[in-house]
XYZ file of N, CA and C in Angstrom:
270
model
N 3.510 3.045 -10.835
C 4.596 3.294 -10.052
C 4.893 4.445 -9.582
N 5.545 4.738 -8.447
C 5.739 6.190 -8.031
C 7.081 6.622 -8.524
N 7.162 7.619 -9.026
C 8.454 8.337 -9.583
C 8.901 9.521 -8.687
N 9.932 9.263 -7.820
C 10.200 10.440 -6.693
C 10.932 11.466 -7.432
N 10.809 12.625 -6.874
C 11.412 13.895 -7.451
C 13.033 13.409 -7.704
N 13.440 14.274 -8.833
C 14.919 14.027 -9.122
C 15.794 14.740 -8.199
N 15.316 15.767 -7.483
C 16.057 16.415 -6.442
C 15.506 15.944 -5.002
N 16.440 16.062 -4.098
C 16.135 15.780 -2.706
C 14.917 16.870 -2.103
N 13.972 16.360 -1.273
C 13.159 17.182 -0.626
C 13.911 18.388 -0.124
N 13.355 19.694 -0.068
C 13.835 20.710 0.631
C 12.761 21.424 1.472
N 13.145 22.390 2.124
C 12.041 22.971 3.037
C 10.930 23.665 2.432
N 11.138 24.020 1.252
C 10.065 24.661 0.427
C 8.848 23.720 0.021
N 9.430 22.472 -0.279
C 8.501 21.515 -0.675
C 7.529 21.174 0.348
N 6.355 20.633 -0.072
C 5.328 20.247 0.936
C 5.770 19.059 1.709
N 5.381 18.985 2.910
C 5.727 17.784 3.766
C 5.008 16.445 3.136
N 5.831 15.415 3.162
C 5.197 14.092 2.561
C 4.512 13.443 3.618
N 3.318 13.050 3.300
C 2.344 12.501 4.352
C 2.482 10.871 4.193
N 2.107 10.194 5.145
C 2.188 8.854 5.279
C 1.545 8.097 4.045
N 0.398 8.628 3.403
C -0.160 7.871 2.221
C 0.904 7.991 1.062
N 1.646 9.046 0.875
C 2.657 9.036 -0.152
C 3.815 7.955 0.013
N 4.292 7.917 1.470
C 5.158 6.994 1.867
C 4.650 5.626 1.617
N 3.609 5.314 1.952
C 2.908 3.877 1.712
C 2.869 3.503 0.365
N 2.553 4.465 -0.445
C 2.457 4.314 -1.886
C 3.895 3.893 -2.505
N 4.884 4.557 -1.977
C 6.106 4.442 -2.459
C 6.596 2.940 -1.856
N 6.281 2.487 -0.717
C 6.562 1.129 -0.303
C 5.893 0.102 -0.914
N 4.556 0.307 -1.252
C 3.837 -0.656 -2.048
C 4.456 -0.813 -3.393
N 4.985 0.292 -4.102
C 5.464 0.163 -5.308
C 6.958 -0.600 -5.198
N 7.615 -0.412 -4.164
C 8.802 -1.133 -4.116
C 8.520 -2.669 -3.945
N 7.485 -2.956 -3.381
C 7.210 -4.337 -3.191
C 6.966 -4.985 -4.487
N 6.250 -4.155 -5.473
C 5.904 -4.731 -6.828
C 7.170 -4.771 -7.578
N 8.116 -3.591 -7.472
C 9.395 -3.679 -8.079
C 10.272 -4.862 -7.611
N 10.436 -5.160 -6.411
C 11.105 -6.336 -5.969
C 10.540 -7.613 -6.536
N 9.373 -7.731 -6.555
C 8.747 -8.951 -7.180
C 9.170 -9.159 -8.657
N 8.969 -8.063 -9.395
C 9.378 -8.045 -10.813
C 10.957 -8.267 -10.887
N 11.753 -7.662 -10.084
C 13.125 -7.890 -10.265
C 13.486 -9.400 -9.816
N 12.866 -9.965 -9.002
C 12.977 -11.462 -8.606
C 12.493 -12.260 -9.831
N 11.446 -11.910 -10.301
C 10.980 -12.693 -11.547
C 11.850 -12.609 -12.708
N 12.424 -11.342 -12.954
C 13.259 -11.311 -14.105
C 14.596 -12.015 -13.906
N 15.000 -12.035 -12.672
C 16.409 -12.684 -12.391
C 16.098 -14.391 -12.467
N 14.914 -14.799 -12.063
C 14.724 -16.197 -12.042
C 14.562 -16.736 -13.408
N 13.964 -15.851 -14.445
C 13.960 -16.183 -15.839
C 15.040 -15.943 -16.509
N 16.068 -15.418 -15.957
C 17.246 -15.123 -16.704
C 17.191 -13.907 -17.589
N 16.313 -13.044 -17.372
C 16.010 -11.739 -18.109
C 16.727 -10.707 -17.487
N 17.779 -10.214 -18.038
C 18.734 -9.364 -17.406
C 18.648 -8.086 -18.414
N 17.630 -8.006 -19.009
C 17.568 -6.910 -19.985
C 17.351 -5.570 -19.521
N 16.671 -4.554 -20.243
C 16.471 -3.278 -19.957
C 15.286 -3.034 -18.797
N 14.329 -3.916 -18.742
C 13.371 -3.876 -17.944
C 13.852 -4.137 -16.592
N 14.665 -5.153 -16.386
C 15.286 -5.381 -15.042
C 16.224 -4.119 -14.599
N 16.851 -3.704 -15.549
C 17.877 -2.606 -15.134
C 16.848 -1.384 -14.768
N 15.961 -1.076 -15.457
C 14.985 -0.017 -15.239
C 14.220 0.010 -13.757
N 13.960 -1.262 -13.469
C 13.317 -1.579 -12.142
C 14.350 -1.417 -10.996
N 15.427 -1.754 -11.185
C 16.721 -1.733 -10.386
C 16.847 -0.395 -10.077
N 16.988 0.451 -11.073
C 17.190 1.955 -10.936
C 16.086 2.686 -10.137
N 15.002 2.329 -10.618
C 13.607 2.914 -9.854
C 13.627 2.625 -8.441
N 13.994 1.338 -8.088
C 13.861 0.897 -6.737
C 14.957 1.571 -5.893
N 16.076 1.771 -6.458
C 17.194 2.343 -5.950
C 16.850 3.979 -5.611
N 16.131 4.473 -6.541
C 15.759 5.825 -6.593
C 14.702 6.038 -5.376
N 13.770 5.133 -5.234
C 12.773 5.155 -4.320
C 13.339 5.037 -2.983
N 14.418 4.044 -2.745
C 14.982 4.058 -1.420
C 15.804 5.205 -0.872
N 16.462 5.713 -1.914
C 17.306 6.830 -1.565
C 16.315 8.113 -1.151
N 15.154 8.197 -1.837
C 14.253 9.327 -1.484
C 13.665 8.919 -0.133
N 13.325 7.634 0.196
C 12.744 7.521 1.541
C 13.753 7.704 2.439
N 14.980 7.318 2.289
C 16.157 7.442 3.324
C 16.249 8.979 3.549
N 16.242 9.848 2.568
C 16.427 11.295 2.653
C 15.233 11.862 3.486
N 13.993 11.462 3.152
C 13.010 11.889 4.021
C 13.076 11.689 5.539
N 13.570 10.145 5.732
C 13.796 9.916 7.060
C 14.854 10.591 7.774
N 15.951 10.960 7.078
C 17.103 11.698 7.705
C 16.540 13.134 7.965
N 15.728 13.661 7.172
C 15.433 15.214 7.370
C 14.406 15.060 8.541
N 13.519 14.072 8.609
C 12.701 13.969 9.810
C 13.338 13.899 11.176
N 14.277 12.873 10.887
C 15.182 12.856 12.263
C 16.001 14.095 12.738
N 16.466 14.630 11.672
C 17.218 15.969 12.004
C 16.354 17.127 12.575
N 15.135 17.329 12.028
C 14.319 18.176 12.476
C 13.577 17.823 13.869
N 13.465 16.634 14.150
C 13.110 16.116 15.439
C 14.025 16.353 16.474
N 15.354 15.980 16.076
C 16.283 16.206 17.134
C 16.569 17.694 17.255
N 16.443 18.520 16.333
C 16.730 19.956 16.731
C 15.387 20.545 17.630
N 14.335 19.879 17.597
C 13.323 20.486 18.319
C 12.978 19.886 19.812
N 13.954 18.715 20.100
C 13.691 18.077 21.215
C 14.489 18.715 22.403
N 13.907 18.524 23.611
C 14.659 19.059 24.948
C 15.773 18.232 25.124
N 16.936 18.645 25.683
C 17.857 17.764 25.874
C 17.391 17.093 27.293
N 17.938 15.745 27.534
C 17.628 15.083 28.635
C 18.025 15.875 30.100
N 17.196 15.588 31.040
C 17.539 16.360 32.192
C 18.572 15.391 33.058
N 19.543 16.103 33.539
C 20.441 15.280 34.395
C 19.990 14.794 35.725
N 20.129 13.805 36.233
C 19.505 13.362 37.430
C 19.891 14.194 38.614
N 19.095 14.721 39.497
C 19.346 15.588 40.535
C 19.598 17.083 39.996
N 19.634 17.444 38.831
C 19.964 18.775 38.560
C 18.698 19.499 37.873
N 18.705 20.667 37.750
C 17.613 21.433 37.158
C 17.601 21.338 35.850
N 16.449 21.410 35.267
C 16.325 21.236 33.634
C 17.216 22.235 32.857
N 17.770 21.674 31.823
C 18.743 22.455 31.005
C 17.992 23.510 30.061
N 18.557 24.681 30.036
C 18.059 25.738 29.158
C 18.518 25.415 27.659
N 17.733 25.753 26.698
C 18.101 25.749 25.221
C 18.594 27.106 24.885
């Protein structure tokens, strides 16, 4: 299973590539299956709680990466051109 960093990604950390993201998503599938299995068998013990916490951590990590990617993309995009007007300066 993938264990995301305890801190949120910063600009100093290396860029997360798609293979790392895919690994986290694959791990999340396994975590969800395990959680469902535990719930169906009535096992609400330590393993279930641990899997729920890890799934939550993974989802928060992925959301943080997505937010940072969106904010960096929006900062580098050119504002839309107004119809009939000259291109806007940045």
